[in-house]
PDB file of N, CA, C and O in Angstrom:
ATOM      1  N   UNK V 366     -18.160  15.028  29.543  1.00  0.00           N
ATOM      2  CA  UNK V 366     -17.764  15.935  28.774  1.00  0.00           C
ATOM      3  C   UNK V 366     -18.091  17.228  29.406  1.00  0.00           C
ATOM      4  O   UNK V 366     -19.181  17.709  29.544  1.00  0.00           O
ATOM      5  N   UNK V 367     -17.103  18.061  29.712  1.00  0.00           N
ATOM      6  CA  UNK V 367     -17.375  19.363  30.431  1.00  0.00           C
ATOM      7  C   UNK V 367     -18.134  20.385  29.510  1.00  0.00           C
ATOM      8  O   UNK V 367     -18.594  21.217  29.932  1.00  0.00           O
ATOM      9  N   UNK V 368     -17.820  20.339  28.227  1.00  0.00           N
ATOM     10  CA  UNK V 368     -18.394  21.435  27.577  1.00  0.00           C
ATOM     11  C   UNK V 368     -19.862  21.307  27.245  1.00  0.00           C
ATOM     12  O   UNK V 368     -20.664  22.130  26.708  1.00  0.00           O
ATOM     13  N   UNK V 369     -20.299  20.251  27.537  1.00  0.00           N
ATOM     14  CA  UNK V 369     -21.848  20.035  27.505  1.00  0.00           C
ATOM     15  C   UNK V 369     -22.442  20.491  28.793  1.00  0.00           C
ATOM     16  O   UNK V 369     -23.753  20.269  29.031  1.00  0.00           O
ATOM     17  N   UNK V 370     -21.854  20.637  30.140  1.00  0.00           N
ATOM     18  CA  UNK V 370     -22.457  21.189  31.249  1.00  0.00           C
ATOM     19  C   UNK V 370     -22.822  22.721  30.980  1.00  0.00           C
ATOM     20  O   UNK V 370     -22.047  23.590  30.855  1.00  0.00           O
ATOM     21  N   UNK V 371     -24.064  22.969  30.889  1.00  0.00           N
ATOM     22  CA  UNK V 371     -24.483  24.460  30.711  1.00  0.00           C
ATOM     23  C   UNK V 371     -24.580  25.430  31.976  1.00  0.00           C
ATOM     24  O   UNK V 371     -24.683  26.451  31.818  1.00  0.00           O
ATOM     25  N   UNK V 372     -23.961  24.634  33.196  1.00  0.00           N
ATOM     26  CA  UNK V 372     -24.237  25.527  34.218  1.00  0.00           C
ATOM     27  C   UNK V 372     -23.538  26.888  34.321  1.00  0.00           C
ATOM     28  O   UNK V 372     -23.966  28.153  34.705  1.00  0.00           O
ATOM     29  N   UNK V 373     -22.136  26.688  33.958  1.00  0.00           N
ATOM     30  CA  UNK V 373     -21.376  28.085  34.091  1.00  0.00           C
ATOM     31  C   UNK V 373     -21.595  28.891  32.739  1.00  0.00           C
ATOM     32  O   UNK V 373     -21.837  30.294  32.886  1.00  0.00           O
ATOM     33  N   UNK V 374     -21.709  28.231  31.739  1.00  0.00           N
ATOM     34  CA  UNK V 374     -21.795  29.179  30.373  1.00  0.00           C
ATOM     35  C   UNK V 374     -23.200  29.878  30.235  1.00  0.00           C
ATOM     36  O   UNK V 374     -23.339  30.838  29.677  1.00  0.00           O
ATOM     37  N   UNK V 375     -24.210  28.982  30.592  1.00  0.00           N
ATOM     38  CA  UNK V 375     -25.511  29.544  30.724  1.00  0.00           C
ATOM     39  C   UNK V 375     -25.671  30.779  31.332  1.00  0.00           C
ATOM     40  O   UNK V 375     -26.225  31.771  31.090  1.00  0.00           O
ATOM     41  N   UNK V 376     -25.102  30.654  32.494  1.00  0.00           N
ATOM     42  CA  UNK V 376     -25.016  32.052  33.522  1.00  0.00           C
ATOM     43  C   UNK V 376     -24.633  33.087  32.865  1.00  0.00           C
ATOM     44  O   UNK V 376     -24.870  34.120  32.724  1.00  0.00           O
ATOM     45  N   UNK V 377     -23.257  32.709  32.160  1.00  0.00           N
ATOM     46  CA  UNK V 377     -22.401  33.739  31.585  1.00  0.00           C
ATOM     47  C   UNK V 377     -23.229  34.463  30.416  1.00  0.00           C
ATOM     48  O   UNK V 377     -23.152  35.659  30.269  1.00  0.00           O
ATOM     49  N   UNK V 378     -23.827  33.537  29.753  1.00  0.00           N
ATOM     50  CA  UNK V 378     -24.524  34.006  28.711  1.00  0.00           C
ATOM     51  C   UNK V 378     -25.904  34.840  29.000  1.00  0.00           C
ATOM     52  O   UNK V 378     -26.026  35.885  28.378  1.00  0.00           O
ATOM     53  N   UNK V 379     -26.599  34.338  30.002  1.00  0.00           N
ATOM     54  CA  UNK V 379     -27.775  35.346  30.388  1.00  0.00           C
ATOM     55  C   UNK V 379     -27.175  36.517  30.898  1.00  0.00           C
ATOM     56  O   UNK V 379     -27.925  37.669  30.802  1.00  0.00           O
ATOM     57  N   UNK V 380     -26.266  36.580  31.661  1.00  0.00           N
ATOM     58  CA  UNK V 380     -25.647  37.831  32.590  1.00  0.00           C
ATOM     59  C   UNK V 380     -25.188  38.679  31.463  1.00  0.00           C
ATOM     60  O   UNK V 380     -25.396  39.792  31.510  1.00  0.00           O
ATOM     61  N   UNK V 381     -24.472  38.256  30.323  1.00  0.00           N
ATOM     62  CA  UNK V 381     -23.829  39.303  29.152  1.00  0.00           C
ATOM     63  C   UNK V 381     -24.995  39.782  28.672  1.00  0.00           C
ATOM     64  O   UNK V 381     -24.930  41.041  28.413  1.00  0.00           O
ATOM     65  N   UNK V 382     -26.131  38.947  28.056  1.00  0.00           N
ATOM     66  CA  UNK V 382     -27.020  39.554  27.333  1.00  0.00           C
ATOM     67  C   UNK V 382     -27.905  40.410  28.083  1.00  0.00           C
ATOM     68  O   UNK V 382     -28.391  41.360  27.786  1.00  0.00           O
ATOM     69  N   UNK V 383     -28.327  40.099  29.274  1.00  0.00           N
ATOM     70  CA  UNK V 383     -29.227  41.092  30.226  1.00  0.00           C
ATOM     71  C   UNK V 383     -28.290  42.224  30.524  1.00  0.00           C
ATOM     72  O   UNK V 383     -29.010  43.338  30.315  1.00  0.00           O
ATOM     73  N   UNK V 384     -26.978  42.274  30.563  1.00  0.00           N
ATOM     74  CA  UNK V 384     -26.293  43.703  30.734  1.00  0.00           C
ATOM     75  C   UNK V 384     -26.258  44.198  29.362  1.00  0.00           C
ATOM     76  O   UNK V 384     -26.458  45.562  29.323  1.00  0.00           O
ATOM     77  N   UNK V 385     -26.358  43.705  28.408  1.00  0.00           N
ATOM     78  CA  UNK V 385     -26.205  44.103  27.156  1.00  0.00           C
ATOM     79  C   UNK V 385     -27.559  44.946  26.991  1.00  0.00           C
ATOM     80  O   UNK V 385     -27.616  46.122  26.272  1.00  0.00           O
ATOM     81  N   UNK V 386     -28.643  44.374  27.264  1.00  0.00           N
ATOM     82  CA  UNK V 386     -30.044  44.640  26.868  1.00  0.00           C
ATOM     83  C   UNK V 386     -30.249  45.901  27.888  1.00  0.00           C
ATOM     84  O   UNK V 386     -31.369  46.604  27.620  1.00  0.00           O
ATOM     85  N   UNK V 387     -29.736  45.831  29.085  1.00  0.00           N
ATOM     86  CA  UNK V 387     -30.337  46.848  30.052  1.00  0.00           C
ATOM     87  C   UNK V 387     -29.220  48.184  29.809  1.00  0.00           C
ATOM     88  O   UNK V 387     -30.034  49.474  29.976  1.00  0.00           O
ATOM     89  N   UNK V 388     -27.908  48.080  29.806  1.00  0.00           N
ATOM     90  CA  UNK V 388     -27.302  49.172  29.629  1.00  0.00           C
ATOM     91  C   UNK V 388     -26.823  49.869  28.365  1.00  0.00           C
ATOM     92  O   UNK V 388     -26.755  51.062  28.491  1.00  0.00           O
ATOM     93  N   UNK V 389     -26.959  49.195  27.489  1.00  0.00           N
ATOM     94  CA  UNK V 389     -26.533  49.697  26.049  1.00  0.00           C
ATOM     95  C   UNK V 389     -27.675  50.455  25.499  1.00  0.00           C
ATOM     96  O   UNK V 389     -27.515  51.645  25.071  1.00  0.00           O
ATOM     97  N   UNK V 390     -28.734  50.050  25.409  1.00  0.00           N
ATOM     98  CA  UNK V 390     -29.974  51.015  24.769  1.00  0.00           C
ATOM     99  C   UNK V 390     -29.988  52.355  25.335  1.00  0.00           C
ATOM    100  O   UNK V 390     -30.216  53.033  24.396  1.00  0.00           O
ATOM    101  N   UNK V 391     -30.136  52.365  26.522  1.00  0.00           N
ATOM    102  CA  UNK V 391     -30.398  54.002  26.904  1.00  0.00           C
ATOM    103  C   UNK V 391     -29.140  54.580  26.537  1.00  0.00           C
ATOM    104  O   UNK V 391     -29.373  56.000  26.237  1.00  0.00           O
ATOM    105  N   UNK V 392     -27.902  54.344  26.406  1.00  0.00           N
ATOM    106  CA  UNK V 392     -26.766  55.134  25.867  1.00  0.00           C
ATOM    107  C   UNK V 392     -26.707  55.418  24.600  1.00  0.00           C
ATOM    108  O   UNK V 392     -26.523  56.389  23.959  1.00  0.00           O
ATOM    109  N   UNK V 393     -27.451  54.561  23.742  1.00  0.00           N
ATOM    110  CA  UNK V 393     -27.659  54.626  22.407  1.00  0.00           C
ATOM    111  C   UNK V 393     -28.797  55.749  22.049  1.00  0.00           C
ATOM    112  O   UNK V 393     -28.529  56.383  21.351  1.00  0.00           O
ATOM    113  N   UNK V 394     -29.874  55.498  22.723  1.00  0.00           N
ATOM    114  CA  UNK V 394     -30.922  56.329  22.693  1.00  0.00           C
ATOM    115  C   UNK V 394     -30.704  57.648  22.969  1.00  0.00           C
ATOM    116  O   UNK V 394     -31.476  58.677  22.824  1.00  0.00           O
ATOM    117  N   UNK V 395     -29.756  58.096  24.168  1.00  0.00           N
ATOM    118  CA  UNK V 395     -29.458  59.302  24.483  1.00  0.00           C
ATOM    119  C   UNK V 395     -28.494  60.061  23.468  1.00  0.00           C
ATOM    120  O   UNK V 395     -28.340  61.399  23.654  1.00  0.00           O
ATOM    121  N   UNK V 396     -27.849  59.169  22.636  1.00  0.00           N
ATOM    122  CA  UNK V 396     -26.894  60.280  21.776  1.00  0.00           C
ATOM    123  C   UNK V 396     -27.803  61.034  20.834  1.00  0.00           C
ATOM    124  O   UNK V 396     -28.772  60.689  20.286  1.00  0.00           O
ATOM    125  N   UNK V 397     -27.399  62.299  20.728  1.00  0.00           N
ATOM    126  CA  UNK V 397     -27.992  63.451  19.764  1.00  0.00           C
ATOM    127  C   UNK V 397     -26.791  63.740  18.716  1.00  0.00           C
ATOM    128  O   UNK V 397     -25.608  63.746  18.661  1.00  0.00           O
ATOM    129  N   UNK V 398     -27.417  63.949  17.477  1.00  0.00           N
ATOM    130  CA  UNK V 398     -26.624  64.167  16.450  1.00  0.00           C
ATOM    131  C   UNK V 398     -26.593  65.532  16.360  1.00  0.00           C
ATOM    132  O   UNK V 398     -27.339  66.142  16.704  1.00  0.00           O
ATOM    133  N   UNK V 399     -25.276  66.143  15.793  1.00  0.00           N
ATOM    134  CA  UNK V 399     -24.920  67.501  16.068  1.00  0.00           C
ATOM    135  C   UNK V 399     -25.874  68.325  14.788  1.00  0.00           C
ATOM    136  O   UNK V 399     -26.111  69.556  15.019  1.00  0.00           O
ATOM    137  N   UNK V 400     -26.081  67.620  13.721  1.00  0.00           N
ATOM    138  CA  UNK V 400     -26.982  68.240  12.514  1.00  0.00           C
ATOM    139  C   UNK V 400     -28.329  67.626  12.376  1.00  0.00           C
ATOM    140  O   UNK V 400     -28.573  66.650  11.830  1.00  0.00           O
ATOM    141  N   UNK V 401     -29.214  68.103  13.292  1.00  0.00           N
ATOM    142  CA  UNK V 401     -30.386  67.887  13.325  1.00  0.00           C
ATOM    143  C   UNK V 401     -31.345  68.321  11.983  1.00  0.00           C
ATOM    144  O   UNK V 401     -31.085  69.315  11.663  1.00  0.00           O
ATOM    145  N   UNK V 402     -31.929  67.252  11.592  1.00  0.00           N
ATOM    146  CA  UNK V 402     -33.013  67.674  10.150  1.00  0.00           C
ATOM    147  C   UNK V 402     -33.983  68.684  10.909  1.00  0.00           C
ATOM    148  O   UNK V 402     -34.589  68.316  11.797  1.00  0.00           O
ATOM    149  N   UNK V 403     -34.149  69.861   9.839  1.00  0.00           N
ATOM    150  CA  UNK V 403     -35.183  70.690  10.273  1.00  0.00           C
ATOM    151  C   UNK V 403     -36.716  70.143   9.831  1.00  0.00           C
ATOM    152  O   UNK V 403     -36.827  69.569   8.652  1.00  0.00           O
ATOM    153  N   UNK V 404     -37.770  70.132  10.694  1.00  0.00           N
ATOM    154  CA  UNK V 404     -38.887  69.692  10.207  1.00  0.00           C
ATOM    155  C   UNK V 404     -39.742  70.547   9.347  1.00  0.00           C
ATOM    156  O   UNK V 404     -40.400  70.059   8.612  1.00  0.00           O
ATOM    157  N   UNK V 405     -39.714  71.852   9.794  1.00  0.00           N
ATOM    158  CA  UNK V 405     -40.450  72.873   8.932  1.00  0.00           C
ATOM    159  C   UNK V 405     -39.490  73.513   7.823  1.00  0.00           C
ATOM    160  O   UNK V 405     -38.406  73.843   7.999  1.00  0.00           O
ATOM    161  N   UNK V 406     -39.883  73.472   6.626  1.00  0.00           N
ATOM    162  CA  UNK V 406     -39.289  73.909   5.647  1.00  0.00           C
ATOM    163  C   UNK V 406     -39.470  75.345   5.236  1.00  0.00           C
ATOM    164  O   UNK V 406     -41.014  75.545   5.501  1.00  0.00           O
ATOM    165  N   UNK V 407     -38.763  76.138   5.088  1.00  0.00           N
ATOM    166  CA  UNK V 407     -38.778  77.512   4.601  1.00  0.00           C
ATOM    167  C   UNK V 407     -39.572  77.815   3.524  1.00  0.00           C
ATOM    168  O   UNK V 407     -40.540  78.733   3.199  1.00  0.00           O
ATOM    169  N   UNK V 408     -39.051  77.114   2.509  1.00  0.00           N
ATOM    170  CA  UNK V 408     -39.567  77.310   1.039  1.00  0.00           C
ATOM    171  C   UNK V 408     -40.105  76.024   0.489  1.00  0.00           C
ATOM    172  O   UNK V 408     -39.421  74.782   0.980  1.00  0.00           O
ATOM    173  N   UNK V 409     -41.108  75.884  -0.476  1.00  0.00           N
ATOM    174  CA  UNK V 409     -41.351  74.689  -1.040  1.00  0.00           C
ATOM    175  C   UNK V 409     -40.635  74.493  -2.384  1.00  0.00           C
ATOM    176  O   UNK V 409     -40.341  75.305  -2.849  1.00  0.00           O
ATOM    177  N   UNK V 410     -40.168  73.170  -2.573  1.00  0.00           N
ATOM    178  CA  UNK V 410     -39.069  73.138  -3.644  1.00  0.00           C
ATOM    179  C   UNK V 410     -40.083  73.011  -4.687  1.00  0.00           C
ATOM    180  O   UNK V 410     -41.129  72.441  -4.866  1.00  0.00           O
ATOM    181  N   UNK V 411     -39.392  73.649  -5.890  1.00  0.00           N
ATOM    182  CA  UNK V 411     -40.099  73.809  -7.138  1.00  0.00           C
ATOM    183  C   UNK V 411     -39.816  72.450  -8.012  1.00  0.00           C
ATOM    184  O   UNK V 411     -38.521  72.232  -8.290  1.00  0.00           O
ATOM    185  N   UNK V 412     -40.672  71.923  -8.606  1.00  0.00           N
ATOM    186  CA  UNK V 412     -40.488  70.737  -9.551  1.00  0.00           C
ATOM    187  C   UNK V 412     -40.936  71.139 -10.870  1.00  0.00           C
ATOM    188  O   UNK V 412     -41.647  71.640 -10.925  1.00  0.00           O
ATOM    189  N   UNK V 413     -40.086  70.591 -12.018  1.00  0.00           N
ATOM    190  CA  UNK V 413     -40.546  70.935 -13.306  1.00  0.00           C
ATOM    191  C   UNK V 413     -40.681  69.648 -13.981  1.00  0.00           C
ATOM    192  O   UNK V 413     -39.726  68.724 -14.045  1.00  0.00           O
ATOM    193  N   UNK V 414     -41.865  69.441 -14.839  1.00  0.00           N
ATOM    194  CA  UNK V 414     -41.944  68.304 -15.485  1.00  0.00           C
ATOM    195  C   UNK V 414     -41.119  68.219 -16.619  1.00  0.00           C
ATOM    196  O   UNK V 414     -40.778  69.245 -17.234  1.00  0.00           O
ATOM    197  N   UNK V 415     -40.591  67.141 -17.110  1.00  0.00           N
ATOM    198  CA  UNK V 415     -39.907  66.804 -18.417  1.00  0.00           C
ATOM    199  C   UNK V 415     -40.809  66.920 -19.451  1.00  0.00           C
ATOM    200  O   UNK V 415     -41.943  66.326 -19.446  1.00  0.00           O
ATOM    201  N   UNK V 416     -40.498  67.579 -20.486  1.00  0.00           N
ATOM    202  CA  UNK V 416     -41.357  67.710 -21.636  1.00  0.00           C
ATOM    203  C   UNK V 416     -40.766  66.609 -22.811  1.00  0.00           C
ATOM    204  O   UNK V 416     -40.971  66.916 -23.896  1.00  0.00           O
ATOM    205  N   UNK V 417     -40.150  65.698 -22.478  1.00  0.00           N
ATOM    206  CA  UNK V 417     -39.647  64.721 -23.622  1.00  0.00           C
ATOM    207  C   UNK V 417     -40.885  63.934 -24.008  1.00  0.00           C
ATOM    208  O   UNK V 417     -41.818  63.284 -23.307  1.00  0.00           O
ATOM    209  N   UNK V 418     -40.619  63.372 -25.332  1.00  0.00           N
ATOM    210  CA  UNK V 418     -41.701  62.557 -25.849  1.00  0.00           C
ATOM    211  C   UNK V 418     -41.207  61.286 -25.618  1.00  0.00           C
ATOM    212  O   UNK V 418     -40.122  60.941 -26.327  1.00  0.00           O
ATOM    213  N   UNK V 419     -41.837  60.240 -25.202  1.00  0.00           N
ATOM    214  CA  UNK V 419     -41.406  58.992 -24.801  1.00  0.00           C
ATOM    215  C   UNK V 419     -42.020  58.250 -25.990  1.00  0.00           C
ATOM    216  O   UNK V 419     -43.196  58.204 -26.401  1.00  0.00           O
ATOM    217  N   UNK V 420     -41.221  57.202 -26.540  1.00  0.00           N
ATOM    218  CA  UNK V 420     -41.745  56.461 -27.817  1.00  0.00           C
ATOM    219  C   UNK V 420     -42.124  55.074 -27.115  1.00  0.00           C
ATOM    220  O   UNK V 420     -41.508  54.603 -26.474  1.00  0.00           O
TER     221      UNK V 420
END
């Protein structure tokens, strides 16, 4: 049964996953977003507590 012979398919599987794990992550990590979040806030947000009476 030829589908049980792992020699060509195992090599293709290992080669494809190794290329995926070597070439794709640096490309994804090098991506920069155009709108970066600011780490330092200019003003502190004011919060107001609710004065509701809970039953």
